[in-house]
Every structure is written in structure tokens, then in C-alpha cells.
Amino acid sequence: MKQRVYYIVTVLVFIFNFNISAIAQNKNESGDEAYRPQIHFTPLNNWVNDPNGMVYYAGTYHLFYQYHPFSSVWGPMHWGHASSKDIIHWKREPIAIYPDSLGTIFSGSAVADIHNTSGFGKNGQVPLVAIFTQHDEKKLQDKRNDFQTQSIAYSLDSGRSWIKYNGNPVLKNPGINDFRDPKVSWYEVSEKWIMTLAVHDKISFYSSPDLKQWKKESDFGLDIGAHGGVWECPDLFPLESNGKTVWVLLVNLNPGAPNGGSGTQYFLGDFDGSTFTPYTTNTRWLEYGPDDYAGVTWSNTGKRKVMIGWMSNWMYANQVPTSSWRNGMTIPRELTIKYIGKEPFLSSAPVKEIASIQKHKKNIGQFYVNGKKDITPETGKLIAPFRLNFELEASKDFNIILSNDLGEQLVIGYDKAKNEYFIDRTKSGQVNFKEGFAGKHTAPRLSSQQRIAISLIVDRSSVELFTADGLSTMTELFFPNKPYSKIEVESKDKVQINKMEFILLKSIW
Ligand code: FRU
């Protein structure tokens, strides 16, 4: 009898819970909470950090990510999963990789093993192979330093289910605290895999014929670049430019970014299958805003390289004032080489596929600003998500102000005397949830041209600024107490705006 009652209660609890979660899923499916990004990837519920395992295969872009399925703060990491046919609209998929006795699943990459070097493919099928860090919290608590190792898993059903390799870990820890975030790519010239690994304050390169046995090739970075924090989430890939191959090494670090907290630096140079040799010793930043971190590129996209970043910062990621979910991804960005004089730089631009969510374009045209000018397209309506593209003939001071009727405002501007762009979110709404969030952040203007061309992508709680040929970019979060409903251009100088277009964007959900 006792057993029967227990059984009935269990079944009832299950049905009740199932219904509750089904309702919750439906309620949030459209993701309509005040701060919910409309054109950026977010999981329906709970915590997300780094993008992981991005691979393009058979017409699908896969995006895995650091995910805590039971909480909206960081904790035991799993790999969440989303897929897309056009890199803009995302389908939320079931969790892909779960923790096991070797540890939780930290950041890493995935490849399409076209030549079946791993032998995981059956009947001519190409295996997708994920290479990731396993983090053993118990070893860390026991004060050991070998708690992070690299493991692999494979999928034969388009990333839906993953089988862990029974020889894991494939790369043991030599006794170094921070030993993680493997980014693997195929090095065509010598037909081998290269693993780019973040090892505390440097990068180590490893090579492998089959993704299972790894040999150390070289170290890079101890005496070069920014070292304000631990090096994490690297990436290495070639870009063609002017008939030449330029190798790009992305290195994320936390803290130590130009505007505080976590950020992404890069190096350009040569890679010979074993060693990376940089062209210059200057520190270069891919992004100056505080809210683009851990960005790496999709594998198997040919010569085109597309990156996505985590749109947050470890300074306050666990405290941002959202409900149900916490954090999300940036707009995917195409990376190319651009030159200032003869010097190559890494440029980012929103992927061209974003054109598919363009709803309505309003050409505001040419005008002068002397003081403030309201350019709100339809007063009183919710305006985000939208894109604003504009050009000024000559560089002069100006501001773009997004505001609401509570007096909260986000100011995006250019300071001619300092030759820098800035985003000021000190009065943007909720800013006191964590010290370090409020602030005015700056980016140098890396361009020798007179003319200024800017593209802003604004969602319900973020802005992404692209200017100077994609060499000055900034990503910032904001949390107004009421949505911004007004857009103004402001200048103390008499500024001629040559072109201004406002593009309303459609939600991707
Ligand atoms: C970067 C990072 C990685 C690590 C992961 C853990 O944001 O710290 O180095 O693998 O997050 O979630």
C-alpha cells in the first residue's frame, strides 16, 4: 500500500512538473521579457557563457555553448546546443554534452572530420568531433593543479547526440592550473590537426594525426601581448589578403581588457604548422567595448571566417538584471584583413545574412545638426531591434542619444580632440547591480580618413558599434527601466550628416 501511494504521488508530481515546465516553455518561447534580445541568441532559461564547438556542416551552423541547465548563475558546465541554416535564426536544441567522472564540460571546439582520421565515422559518414576541456572540481578542491584535461566526443547525427571517446582524456594535464579551451583546426599543408590551447599566460600548440594522440609543438606569448589576466579561449586561422596568407591568433583574457574585465586581443603573423611568429609586438584589440568575450570562429566554412562572442563580461555576468535566462551571444561577425597604410589589422563586420531580418528601411537623408535633432522614426513606439547606418563628411564631435521618458539615456559618440569613440552608460537605467558596470568606455579611432561611417545594431539591451572599416568596434549591454523610445543626434559643432538610414529589424524568434 505504502509503495502504491508513493508511486501515485511520484506520477502526479511528474505530471504537475511537466505541465508547469511546458507552460513556462510556451510562455517564454517568443522570449518577450523586457530585456530579452530579439536578434541575438539566448537560451530560453538559465545561465550561458562562452560559445563553443562552432562548426558548419551539411548546410547547418552549429553553436554549442557553456550552459548551466539548473541555475541562472555559473556552475557545473554542460554544452548547450543551437542550430541555424542561415547563422541568424537559431533553433534551440537539447543539451549536447553532459559532465561525467572526468569533470564538467568547459570550453572547446568541434570539427568535421572529413577524412575520418579519427575512425569514428561509420559507413562513409563524416563524424563531427568535439574537443573540450574537462574540469574536475573535486581535484581543484583537493588543491591539486592538474584538474583540467582535454577530452573528445563524436556525433554521427548532426550534433544531436555525442559519444565520448573511451580513451579520454586525450591530453593530460602536466601540472598547470589553467590548461584549457582547445581550438582545433585542420592544417592542410602537413595534413594534421593543430590544437591551440590556453595555458595560463601563454598559448601552447599541439598537433595530431587522428584527434586522439597529441604532440606538443611550441609555446607562444609569454613576453608579448596583454597579460592583465589569464589567457583563455584562443583561436588560430588563416585569412587570405592581397594574395598572401595572414595567420590570425585570437587570445581572450580575463581580466585585463582595455575598458576593464574580460576582452579579446589578437596577433597577426605566420604559422608554419609548428610555430606562430607575429609580425609586430604591439598589443591589438579586436573589440573595445566591455561586452564581447570568448569569441572564436566557426570551423569548416572555407576561406570565410565568422566569429561569435559571448555578450557579457566576467566583471558582472552573474549579476546582470535579467530574469529566467542570463547572458547571450553577439551578432555573428565576419573577420577580414584591412590595411592602414601598409599595416594589416583585423576587421569585424556584422555578417551579410543580417539583411534577411531587415523589416523596413527609412532613409532620413542628408541634414545638418547644430544642437539636438530628434530622429525617432515613429514616436511612442518600441524601437529596438534596429540598425542605424550613418556617415559624416568630416570628423567632428557628435553624440547619438537613446533615451526614455524617465530621463535614462545611453550616449554613443565621437570625441574629435581625443580621436576616440565612446559609449556612456552611466545613466542608462539599472547600473548599480554590480560595481564596474556603470561607466563611459572608449575606443581609439583607427582610421586616417576624414569621413566617418558608423553602423549601430541596437537590441532591447545591447548596442554593437562598427566603424573605421571595422577596426573600431564596441559592444555594450544596458538595462533601462523603460525601453528607450527616442533617438537623437547631438553636436556642438555644426555637423553635416551625409547619409542616415534607420532599418527596423525583425525578431529572429
Ligand atoms: C572563459 C572561460 C573558459 C572556461 C569557461 C568555463 O569565459 O573561463 O576559460 O573554459 O569559461 O565556463
Short mmCIF file of C-alpha atoms and ligand atoms in Angstrom, two decimals:
data_model
loop_
_atom_site.label_atom_id
_atom_site.label_comp_id
_atom_site.label_asym_id
_atom_site.label_seq_id
_atom_site.Cartn_x
_atom_site.Cartn_y
_atom_site.Cartn_z
CA MET A 1 0.00 0.00 0.00
CA LYS A 2 2.73 2.42 1.07
CA GLN A 3 4.54 1.67 -2.18
CA ARG A 4 1.39 2.32 -4.25
CA VAL A 5 0.85 5.73 -2.63
CA TYR A 6 4.49 6.60 -3.24
CA TYR A 7 4.14 5.57 -6.89
CA ILE A 8 0.94 7.64 -7.42
CA VAL A 9 2.45 10.70 -5.73
CA THR A 10 5.59 10.40 -7.91
CA VAL A 11 3.50 10.18 -11.08
CA LEU A 12 1.39 13.19 -10.02
CA VAL A 13 4.47 15.23 -9.18
CA PHE A 14 5.95 14.33 -12.55
CA ILE A 15 2.77 15.31 -14.46
CA PHE A 16 2.46 18.56 -12.49
CA ASN A 17 6.09 19.49 -13.08
CA PHE A 18 5.89 18.56 -16.72
CA ASN A 19 2.86 20.83 -17.20
CA ILE A 20 4.48 23.69 -15.34
CA SER A 21 7.63 23.48 -17.42
CA ALA A 22 5.57 23.10 -20.62
CA ILE A 23 3.68 26.29 -19.73
CA ALA A 24 6.90 28.05 -18.87
CA GLN A 25 8.42 26.97 -22.19
CA ASN A 26 5.39 28.23 -24.15
CA LYS A 27 5.23 31.46 -22.24
CA ASN A 28 8.84 32.25 -22.99
CA GLU A 29 9.07 30.73 -26.44
CA SER A 30 8.78 34.14 -28.06
CA GLY A 31 11.23 35.48 -25.45
CA ASP A 32 9.32 38.65 -24.78
CA GLU A 33 10.73 39.75 -21.43
CA ALA A 34 11.77 43.42 -21.28
CA TYR A 35 15.50 42.80 -21.78
CA ARG A 36 15.24 39.65 -23.92
CA PRO A 37 17.44 40.04 -27.02
CA GLN A 38 15.35 39.80 -30.19
CA ILE A 39 18.11 39.33 -32.77
CA HIS A 40 20.73 37.63 -30.64
CA PHE A 41 20.98 34.06 -29.41
CA THR A 42 19.94 33.40 -25.80
CA PRO A 43 18.88 30.11 -24.20
CA LEU A 44 15.26 30.07 -23.07
CA ASN A 45 16.29 29.66 -19.44
CA ASN A 46 19.33 29.80 -17.21
CA TRP A 47 22.97 30.64 -17.46
CA VAL A 48 25.10 30.85 -20.63
CA ASN A 49 28.73 31.88 -21.19
CA ASP A 50 31.25 31.12 -23.97
CA PRO A 51 30.22 29.98 -27.44
CA ASN A 52 31.73 26.51 -28.05
CA GLY A 53 32.16 23.90 -30.76
CA MET A 54 31.05 26.07 -33.65
CA VAL A 55 31.12 24.01 -36.81
CA TYR A 56 29.35 24.32 -40.15
CA TYR A 57 28.35 21.04 -41.73
CA ALA A 58 25.80 19.88 -44.31
CA GLY A 59 24.07 23.25 -44.51
CA THR A 60 23.81 23.76 -40.75
CA TYR A 61 25.68 26.12 -38.44
CA HIS A 62 26.08 24.56 -35.02
CA LEU A 63 26.50 26.69 -31.94
CA PHE A 64 27.26 24.94 -28.67
CA TYR A 65 27.74 26.96 -25.53
CA GLN A 66 28.72 26.88 -21.85
CA TYR A 67 25.44 26.17 -20.11
CA HIS A 68 24.19 25.64 -16.57
CA PRO A 69 20.80 23.96 -17.01
CA PHE A 70 19.68 24.38 -13.39
CA SER A 71 20.59 27.94 -12.49
CA SER A 72 20.96 31.46 -13.80
CA VAL A 73 24.43 31.80 -12.26
CA TRP A 74 27.60 29.98 -13.38
CA GLY A 75 28.01 26.40 -12.10
CA PRO A 76 28.70 22.87 -13.38
CA MET A 77 29.11 23.36 -17.11
CA HIS A 78 27.35 21.40 -19.86
CA TRP A 79 27.37 22.08 -23.61
CA GLY A 80 24.05 23.57 -24.65
CA HIS A 81 23.24 23.43 -28.37
CA ALA A 82 21.55 25.54 -31.05
CA SER A 83 21.49 25.19 -34.82
CA SER A 84 20.84 27.50 -37.73
CA LYS A 85 20.52 27.32 -41.51
CA ASP A 86 21.43 30.98 -42.03
CA ILE A 87 23.57 31.90 -38.96
CA ILE A 88 20.86 34.41 -37.91
CA HIS A 89 17.76 32.37 -36.93
CA TRP A 90 18.53 29.86 -34.18
CA LYS A 91 16.73 26.69 -33.16
CA ARG A 92 17.26 25.73 -29.55
CA GLU A 93 18.33 22.06 -29.39
CA PRO A 94 18.57 19.68 -26.41
CA ILE A 95 21.71 19.73 -24.23
CA ALA A 96 24.54 18.10 -26.21
CA ILE A 97 27.30 17.09 -23.75
CA TYR A 98 26.93 16.28 -20.04
CA PRO A 99 29.55 16.13 -17.29
CA ASP A 100 30.99 12.72 -16.32
CA SER A 101 33.53 11.26 -13.90
CA LEU A 102 36.36 13.25 -15.55
CA GLY A 103 34.65 16.52 -14.83
CA THR A 104 32.26 19.16 -16.13
CA ILE A 105 32.43 20.30 -19.77
CA PHE A 106 34.35 23.54 -20.24
CA SER A 107 35.01 25.42 -23.50
CA GLY A 108 36.32 23.84 -26.66
CA SER A 109 35.74 23.38 -30.37
CA ALA A 110 34.31 20.96 -32.91
CA VAL A 111 35.47 19.85 -36.35
CA ALA A 112 34.01 17.94 -39.26
CA ASP A 113 36.47 15.05 -39.61
CA ILE A 114 36.07 14.84 -43.40
CA HIS A 115 38.89 12.29 -43.90
CA ASN A 116 37.70 10.22 -40.91
CA THR A 117 41.18 10.46 -39.35
CA SER A 118 39.62 9.55 -36.00
CA GLY A 119 37.99 6.39 -37.34
CA PHE A 120 34.76 7.40 -35.58
CA GLY A 121 32.86 7.62 -38.91
CA LYS A 122 30.88 4.54 -39.95
CA ASN A 123 29.74 3.60 -43.47
CA GLY A 124 31.33 6.63 -45.08
CA GLN A 125 29.65 9.04 -42.64
CA VAL A 126 31.64 12.13 -41.62
CA PRO A 127 31.91 12.31 -37.81
CA LEU A 128 31.65 15.65 -36.04
CA VAL A 129 34.30 15.58 -33.32
CA ALA A 130 34.17 17.86 -30.26
CA ILE A 131 37.38 18.63 -28.37
CA PHE A 132 36.79 20.21 -24.94
CA THR A 133 38.24 20.76 -21.50
CA GLN A 134 37.03 18.62 -18.60
CA HIS A 135 37.19 20.43 -15.32
CA ASP A 136 37.44 18.27 -12.19
CA GLU A 137 36.14 20.42 -9.33
CA LYS A 138 36.97 17.75 -6.74
CA LYS A 139 40.67 17.83 -7.71
CA LEU A 140 40.60 21.63 -7.51
CA GLN A 141 39.09 21.47 -4.00
CA ASP A 142 41.81 18.98 -3.08
CA LYS A 143 44.31 21.72 -4.07
CA ARG A 144 45.76 19.74 -6.97
CA ASN A 145 46.85 21.64 -10.07
CA ASP A 146 46.06 19.01 -12.74
CA PHE A 147 42.27 19.48 -12.65
CA GLN A 148 41.81 20.47 -16.32
CA THR A 149 42.36 17.95 -19.15
CA GLN A 150 41.25 17.71 -22.78
CA SER A 151 38.72 15.13 -23.95
CA ILE A 152 36.88 14.31 -27.18
CA ALA A 153 33.43 13.06 -28.20
CA TYR A 154 31.87 12.38 -31.59
CA SER A 155 28.47 12.68 -33.19
CA LEU A 156 27.06 10.82 -36.17
CA ASP A 157 23.66 12.51 -36.07
CA SER A 158 24.38 16.16 -36.78
CA GLY A 159 25.47 17.12 -33.29
CA ARG A 160 22.33 15.83 -31.58
CA SER A 161 23.88 13.04 -29.55
CA TRP A 162 27.52 12.68 -28.60
CA ILE A 163 29.52 9.59 -27.71
CA LYS A 164 32.53 10.24 -25.50
CA TYR A 165 35.77 8.53 -26.58
CA ASN A 166 36.70 5.73 -24.19
CA GLY A 167 40.37 6.81 -24.20
CA ASN A 168 39.62 10.21 -22.59
CA PRO A 169 41.37 12.38 -21.60
CA VAL A 170 43.33 12.66 -24.86
CA LEU A 171 45.60 15.34 -23.37
CA LYS A 172 46.56 15.04 -19.73
CA ASN A 173 47.48 17.96 -17.55
CA PRO A 174 51.24 18.48 -16.99
CA GLY A 175 50.56 20.21 -13.62
CA ILE A 176 49.34 23.65 -14.66
CA ASN A 177 46.29 25.32 -13.08
CA ASP A 178 44.86 26.89 -16.24
CA PHE A 179 45.08 24.41 -19.09
CA ARG A 180 42.03 24.75 -21.28
CA ASP A 181 39.80 25.79 -24.19
CA PRO A 182 41.25 23.71 -27.09
CA LYS A 183 40.52 25.15 -30.55
CA VAL A 184 41.31 22.55 -33.19
CA SER A 185 41.69 23.06 -36.93
CA TRP A 186 43.00 21.09 -39.92
CA TYR A 187 46.44 22.19 -41.14
CA GLU A 188 46.23 21.36 -44.82
CA VAL A 189 49.95 21.66 -45.71
CA SER A 190 51.05 18.79 -43.47
CA GLU A 191 47.64 17.10 -43.20
CA LYS A 192 47.43 17.17 -39.43
CA TRP A 193 45.26 18.67 -36.73
CA ILE A 194 46.52 21.65 -34.74
CA MET A 195 45.24 22.32 -31.23
CA THR A 196 45.61 25.88 -29.95
CA LEU A 197 45.38 25.72 -26.16
CA ALA A 198 45.30 28.44 -23.49
CA VAL A 199 47.88 27.60 -20.82
CA HIS A 200 47.68 30.16 -18.00
CA ASP A 201 49.62 33.11 -19.50
CA LYS A 202 50.58 31.69 -22.88
CA ILE A 203 49.37 29.62 -25.84
CA SER A 204 50.61 26.08 -26.48
CA PHE A 205 50.27 24.44 -29.90
CA TYR A 206 49.84 20.68 -30.21
CA SER A 207 49.46 18.51 -33.32
CA SER A 208 47.74 15.20 -34.02
CA PRO A 209 47.14 12.84 -36.94
CA ASP A 210 43.83 11.49 -35.55
CA LEU A 211 42.50 13.83 -32.80
CA LYS A 212 43.43 11.18 -30.21
CA GLN A 213 47.23 11.42 -29.83
CA TRP A 214 48.64 14.89 -29.31
CA LYS A 215 52.24 16.09 -29.54
CA LYS A 216 53.46 19.44 -28.19
CA GLU A 217 54.78 21.75 -30.94
CA SER A 218 55.57 25.11 -29.34
CA ASP A 219 54.60 27.91 -26.94
CA PHE A 220 53.72 31.49 -27.76
CA GLY A 221 53.07 34.69 -25.91
CA LEU A 222 54.91 34.74 -22.58
CA ASP A 223 56.66 38.01 -23.43
CA ILE A 224 54.17 39.59 -25.83
CA GLY A 225 50.64 40.99 -25.74
CA ALA A 226 48.41 41.95 -22.81
CA HIS A 227 48.85 39.97 -19.60
CA GLY A 228 46.47 41.65 -17.16
CA GLY A 229 44.75 38.30 -16.57
CA VAL A 230 44.59 34.62 -17.51
CA TRP A 231 44.68 33.71 -21.22
CA GLU A 232 41.59 31.82 -22.32
CA CYS A 233 39.66 30.70 -25.44
CA PRO A 234 42.21 31.11 -28.25
CA ASP A 235 41.69 30.62 -31.99
CA LEU A 236 44.11 30.26 -34.91
CA PHE A 237 43.14 30.57 -38.57
CA PRO A 238 44.46 31.85 -41.91
CA LEU A 239 42.93 34.75 -43.87
CA GLU A 240 43.75 35.48 -47.49
CA SER A 241 44.66 39.07 -48.16
CA ASN A 242 46.23 40.65 -51.28
CA GLY A 243 47.29 37.20 -52.48
CA LYS A 244 49.03 36.48 -49.19
CA THR A 245 48.12 34.28 -46.22
CA VAL A 246 47.93 36.11 -42.90
CA TRP A 247 47.58 33.92 -39.79
CA VAL A 248 45.35 35.29 -37.07
CA LEU A 249 45.74 34.28 -33.43
CA LEU A 250 42.88 35.39 -31.18
CA VAL A 251 43.57 35.35 -27.44
CA ASN A 252 40.88 36.16 -24.90
CA LEU A 253 41.95 37.26 -21.45
CA ASN A 254 40.29 37.90 -18.14
CA PRO A 255 40.73 40.45 -16.63
CA GLY A 256 42.93 42.98 -18.48
CA ALA A 257 40.70 44.30 -21.28
CA PRO A 258 41.04 47.97 -22.35
CA ASN A 259 37.81 49.01 -20.61
CA GLY A 260 38.12 46.55 -17.71
CA GLY A 261 37.26 42.89 -17.14
CA SER A 262 37.35 40.39 -19.97
CA GLY A 263 38.34 41.13 -23.59
CA THR A 264 39.85 39.85 -26.84
CA GLN A 265 43.32 40.67 -28.19
CA TYR A 266 44.76 39.40 -31.47
CA PHE A 267 48.09 38.80 -33.18
CA LEU A 268 48.78 38.67 -36.94
CA GLY A 269 51.72 36.68 -38.23
CA ASP A 270 52.94 33.45 -39.84
CA PHE A 271 52.26 29.88 -38.80
CA ASP A 272 54.33 27.00 -40.19
CA GLY A 273 52.45 24.07 -38.68
CA SER A 274 54.50 24.25 -35.52
CA THR A 275 55.33 27.83 -34.51
CA PHE A 276 53.46 31.14 -34.66
CA THR A 277 55.64 34.17 -35.48
CA PRO A 278 53.94 37.57 -35.03
CA TYR A 279 54.58 40.47 -37.43
CA THR A 280 54.66 43.07 -34.63
CA THR A 281 54.85 43.18 -30.87
CA ASN A 282 52.06 45.76 -30.35
CA THR A 283 49.00 44.75 -28.36
CA ARG A 284 45.92 44.85 -30.60
CA TRP A 285 42.29 44.59 -29.52
CA LEU A 286 39.53 43.07 -31.59
CA GLU A 287 36.89 44.92 -29.56
CA TYR A 288 36.97 47.84 -27.15
CA GLY A 289 33.50 47.57 -25.63
CA PRO A 290 33.20 45.62 -22.38
CA ASP A 291 30.64 43.07 -23.58
CA ASP A 292 32.19 40.85 -26.22
CA TYR A 293 34.23 37.96 -24.81
CA ALA A 294 35.46 34.45 -25.59
CA GLY A 295 34.76 34.95 -29.31
CA VAL A 296 36.08 32.28 -31.68
CA THR A 297 35.26 31.28 -35.27
CA TRP A 298 33.20 28.57 -36.97
CA SER A 299 35.19 25.71 -38.43
CA ASN A 300 34.62 24.23 -41.91
CA THR A 301 33.45 27.49 -43.51
CA GLY A 302 36.23 27.53 -46.15
CA LYS A 303 38.01 30.85 -46.60
CA ARG A 304 35.25 32.83 -44.91
CA LYS A 305 35.77 33.29 -41.17
CA VAL A 306 32.84 34.13 -38.93
CA MET A 307 33.13 34.74 -35.22
CA ILE A 308 30.55 34.95 -32.46
CA GLY A 309 31.28 36.19 -28.94
CA TRP A 310 29.66 35.96 -25.53
CA MET A 311 27.87 39.28 -24.98
CA SER A 312 28.88 39.87 -21.37
CA ASN A 313 31.83 40.43 -19.07
CA TRP A 314 33.02 38.33 -16.11
CA MET A 315 33.04 41.55 -14.02
CA TYR A 316 29.22 41.40 -13.67
CA ALA A 317 27.94 38.49 -15.82
CA ASN A 318 26.49 36.71 -12.77
CA GLN A 319 24.59 39.82 -11.65
CA VAL A 320 23.07 41.34 -14.82
CA PRO A 321 19.40 42.06 -14.02
CA THR A 322 17.60 39.62 -16.29
CA SER A 323 15.00 37.07 -15.26
CA SER A 324 14.90 33.40 -16.24
CA TRP A 325 17.97 33.50 -18.56
CA ARG A 326 21.29 35.21 -18.09
CA ASN A 327 23.55 36.48 -20.92
CA GLY A 328 23.66 35.71 -24.65
CA MET A 329 25.77 35.96 -27.80
CA THR A 330 26.82 38.86 -30.05
CA ILE A 331 25.78 39.20 -33.69
CA PRO A 332 27.99 36.86 -35.77
CA ARG A 333 30.81 38.88 -37.35
CA GLU A 334 32.85 38.24 -40.45
CA LEU A 335 36.58 38.79 -39.91
CA THR A 336 38.82 40.14 -42.68
CA ILE A 337 42.17 41.88 -43.02
CA LYS A 338 42.12 45.64 -43.64
CA TYR A 339 45.09 47.96 -44.02
CA ILE A 340 46.06 51.34 -42.59
CA GLY A 341 48.83 52.34 -44.98
CA LYS A 342 50.74 49.09 -45.34
CA GLU A 343 49.96 47.72 -41.90
CA PRO A 344 47.41 44.90 -41.67
CA PHE A 345 44.69 44.92 -38.97
CA LEU A 346 41.82 42.58 -38.16
CA SER A 347 38.42 43.99 -39.05
CA SER A 348 34.95 42.80 -37.96
CA ALA A 349 31.62 43.40 -39.67
CA PRO A 350 28.15 42.02 -38.97
CA VAL A 351 27.53 39.04 -41.28
CA LYS A 352 25.75 39.95 -44.52
CA GLU A 353 22.96 37.45 -43.68
CA ILE A 354 21.58 40.05 -41.25
CA ALA A 355 19.91 41.59 -44.34
CA SER A 356 17.29 38.81 -44.11
CA ILE A 357 15.79 40.33 -40.95
CA GLN A 358 15.53 43.81 -42.36
CA LYS A 359 11.87 44.82 -41.99
CA HIS A 360 11.64 48.35 -43.12
CA LYS A 361 14.22 50.92 -44.16
CA LYS A 362 13.71 54.62 -43.65
CA ASN A 363 16.09 56.98 -45.35
CA ILE A 364 16.45 60.03 -43.13
CA GLY A 365 18.79 61.53 -45.74
CA GLN A 366 21.16 64.46 -45.51
CA PHE A 367 20.93 67.15 -42.84
CA TYR A 368 22.84 69.50 -40.55
CA VAL A 369 22.89 69.19 -36.77
CA ASN A 370 23.67 72.15 -34.63
CA GLY A 371 22.42 71.29 -31.14
CA LYS A 372 20.00 68.35 -30.92
CA LYS A 373 17.84 66.72 -33.58
CA ASP A 374 15.19 64.10 -32.89
CA ILE A 375 15.35 61.32 -35.48
CA THR A 376 12.92 58.88 -33.82
CA PRO A 377 11.12 57.13 -36.67
CA GLU A 378 7.70 56.68 -35.00
CA THR A 379 7.33 58.49 -31.70
CA GLY A 380 5.93 56.47 -28.82
CA LYS A 381 6.62 53.06 -30.36
CA LEU A 382 9.11 50.41 -29.18
CA ILE A 383 12.09 50.92 -31.43
CA ALA A 384 14.56 48.08 -30.84
CA PRO A 385 15.74 45.99 -32.57
CA PHE A 386 17.07 48.26 -35.26
CA ARG A 387 20.16 49.24 -37.20
CA LEU A 388 21.31 52.80 -37.78
CA ASN A 389 23.83 53.49 -40.56
CA PHE A 390 25.19 56.99 -40.97
CA GLU A 391 28.05 58.98 -42.41
CA LEU A 392 29.59 62.37 -41.63
CA GLU A 393 31.67 64.22 -44.18
CA ALA A 394 34.36 65.33 -41.72
CA SER A 395 35.21 64.08 -38.26
CA LYS A 396 33.57 66.36 -35.69
CA ASP A 397 32.21 65.82 -32.17
CA PHE A 398 28.76 64.23 -32.16
CA ASN A 399 26.50 62.05 -30.00
CA ILE A 400 23.70 59.63 -30.71
CA ILE A 401 21.40 59.54 -27.67
CA LEU A 402 18.93 56.72 -26.97
CA SER A 403 16.57 57.68 -24.15
CA ASN A 404 13.23 57.08 -22.42
CA ASP A 405 10.85 59.45 -20.62
CA LEU A 406 12.39 58.54 -17.23
CA GLY A 407 15.45 60.52 -18.32
CA GLU A 408 17.57 57.41 -18.71
CA GLN A 409 19.96 57.55 -21.62
CA LEU A 410 22.69 55.75 -23.46
CA VAL A 411 25.13 58.03 -25.26
CA ILE A 412 27.21 56.82 -28.19
CA GLY A 413 29.63 59.39 -29.52
CA TYR A 414 32.85 60.59 -31.05
CA ASP A 415 35.34 62.93 -29.37
CA LYS A 416 37.41 64.68 -32.01
CA ALA A 417 40.04 66.10 -29.65
CA LYS A 418 40.84 62.62 -28.34
CA ASN A 419 40.10 60.96 -31.69
CA GLU A 420 38.08 58.29 -29.95
CA TYR A 421 34.61 56.80 -29.91
CA PHE A 422 32.79 56.28 -26.66
CA ILE A 423 29.69 54.69 -25.17
CA ASP A 424 28.49 56.18 -21.92
CA ARG A 425 26.06 54.03 -19.95
CA THR A 426 26.39 55.80 -16.59
CA LYS A 427 22.76 56.98 -16.78
CA SER A 428 21.40 54.15 -18.91
CA GLY A 429 18.97 52.68 -16.33
CA GLN A 430 19.81 49.87 -13.89
CA VAL A 431 23.55 50.21 -13.37
CA ASN A 432 24.13 49.56 -9.67
CA PHE A 433 23.67 45.78 -9.59
CA LYS A 434 27.47 45.43 -9.64
CA GLU A 435 30.37 47.79 -9.31
CA GLY A 436 32.15 48.25 -12.62
CA PHE A 437 29.05 48.18 -14.82
CA ALA A 438 28.31 51.90 -14.93
CA GLY A 439 30.86 53.84 -16.94
CA LYS A 440 31.98 55.62 -20.07
CA HIS A 441 34.03 53.36 -22.30
CA THR A 442 36.27 54.43 -25.16
CA ALA A 443 37.76 53.06 -28.38
CA PRO A 444 40.50 54.73 -30.42
CA ARG A 445 39.54 55.70 -33.95
CA LEU A 446 41.78 53.52 -36.09
CA SER A 447 41.43 55.29 -39.40
CA SER A 448 43.22 58.01 -41.31
CA GLN A 449 40.16 59.03 -43.34
CA GLN A 450 38.30 62.32 -42.83
CA ARG A 451 34.90 60.75 -43.36
CA ILE A 452 33.23 58.80 -40.54
CA ALA A 453 30.89 55.88 -41.31
CA ILE A 454 29.12 54.13 -38.44
CA SER A 455 26.77 51.21 -38.14
CA LEU A 456 24.93 50.61 -34.85
CA ILE A 457 22.97 47.45 -34.14
CA VAL A 458 20.60 48.00 -31.25
CA ASP A 459 18.60 45.29 -29.48
CA ARG A 460 16.48 45.57 -26.33
CA SER A 461 19.51 45.53 -24.02
CA SER A 462 22.59 45.86 -26.22
CA VAL A 463 24.32 48.03 -28.77
CA GLU A 464 27.09 46.98 -31.17
CA LEU A 465 29.09 49.71 -32.88
CA PHE A 466 31.11 49.11 -36.04
CA THR A 467 33.19 51.91 -37.52
CA ALA A 468 36.56 52.78 -39.08
CA ASP A 469 36.26 49.91 -41.57
CA GLY A 470 35.50 47.51 -38.73
CA LEU A 471 38.72 48.38 -36.88
CA SER A 472 36.97 50.20 -34.03
CA THR A 473 34.15 48.08 -32.59
CA MET A 474 32.32 48.29 -29.27
CA THR A 475 29.65 46.07 -27.71
CA GLU A 476 27.73 47.25 -24.64
CA LEU A 477 24.81 46.00 -22.56
CA PHE A 478 22.25 48.33 -20.96
CA PHE A 479 19.17 47.84 -18.80
CA PRO A 480 16.76 50.80 -18.88
CA ASN A 481 13.77 50.78 -16.50
CA LYS A 482 11.55 51.52 -19.51
CA PRO A 483 12.54 50.77 -23.12
CA TYR A 484 14.30 53.59 -24.95
CA SER A 485 11.78 55.32 -27.18
CA LYS A 486 13.70 58.27 -28.57
CA ILE A 487 16.78 58.64 -30.80
CA GLU A 488 18.55 61.98 -31.10
CA VAL A 489 21.68 63.22 -32.84
CA GLU A 490 23.57 65.94 -30.99
CA SER A 491 26.53 68.14 -31.82
CA LYS A 492 28.10 71.32 -30.52
CA ASP A 493 29.79 71.80 -33.88
CA LYS A 494 27.73 72.25 -36.99
CA VAL A 495 27.85 68.74 -38.36
CA GLN A 496 26.75 67.68 -41.81
CA ILE A 497 25.26 64.20 -41.82
CA ASN A 498 25.66 62.89 -45.34
CA LYS A 499 23.60 59.78 -45.04
CA MET A 500 21.40 58.40 -42.28
CA GLU A 501 19.30 55.27 -42.62
CA PHE A 502 17.17 53.64 -39.97
CA ILE A 503 16.46 49.94 -40.50
CA LEU A 504 13.85 48.22 -38.38
CA LEU A 505 14.84 44.59 -37.74
CA LYS A 506 12.56 41.56 -37.33
CA SER A 507 12.86 39.33 -34.29
CA ILE A 508 14.66 36.06 -35.03
CA TRP A 509 12.39 34.15 -32.63
C1 FRU B 1 36.02 31.76 -20.39
C2 FRU B 1 36.04 30.53 -19.50
C3 FRU B 1 36.87 29.44 -20.13
C4 FRU B 1 36.32 28.21 -19.50
C5 FRU B 1 34.86 28.54 -19.35
C6 FRU B 1 34.19 27.96 -18.15
O1 FRU B 1 34.93 32.57 -20.22
O2 FRU B 1 36.56 30.88 -18.23
O3 FRU B 1 38.26 29.59 -19.98
O4 FRU B 1 36.54 27.06 -20.26
O5 FRU B 1 34.77 29.95 -19.32
O6 FRU B 1 32.82 28.15 -18.19
#
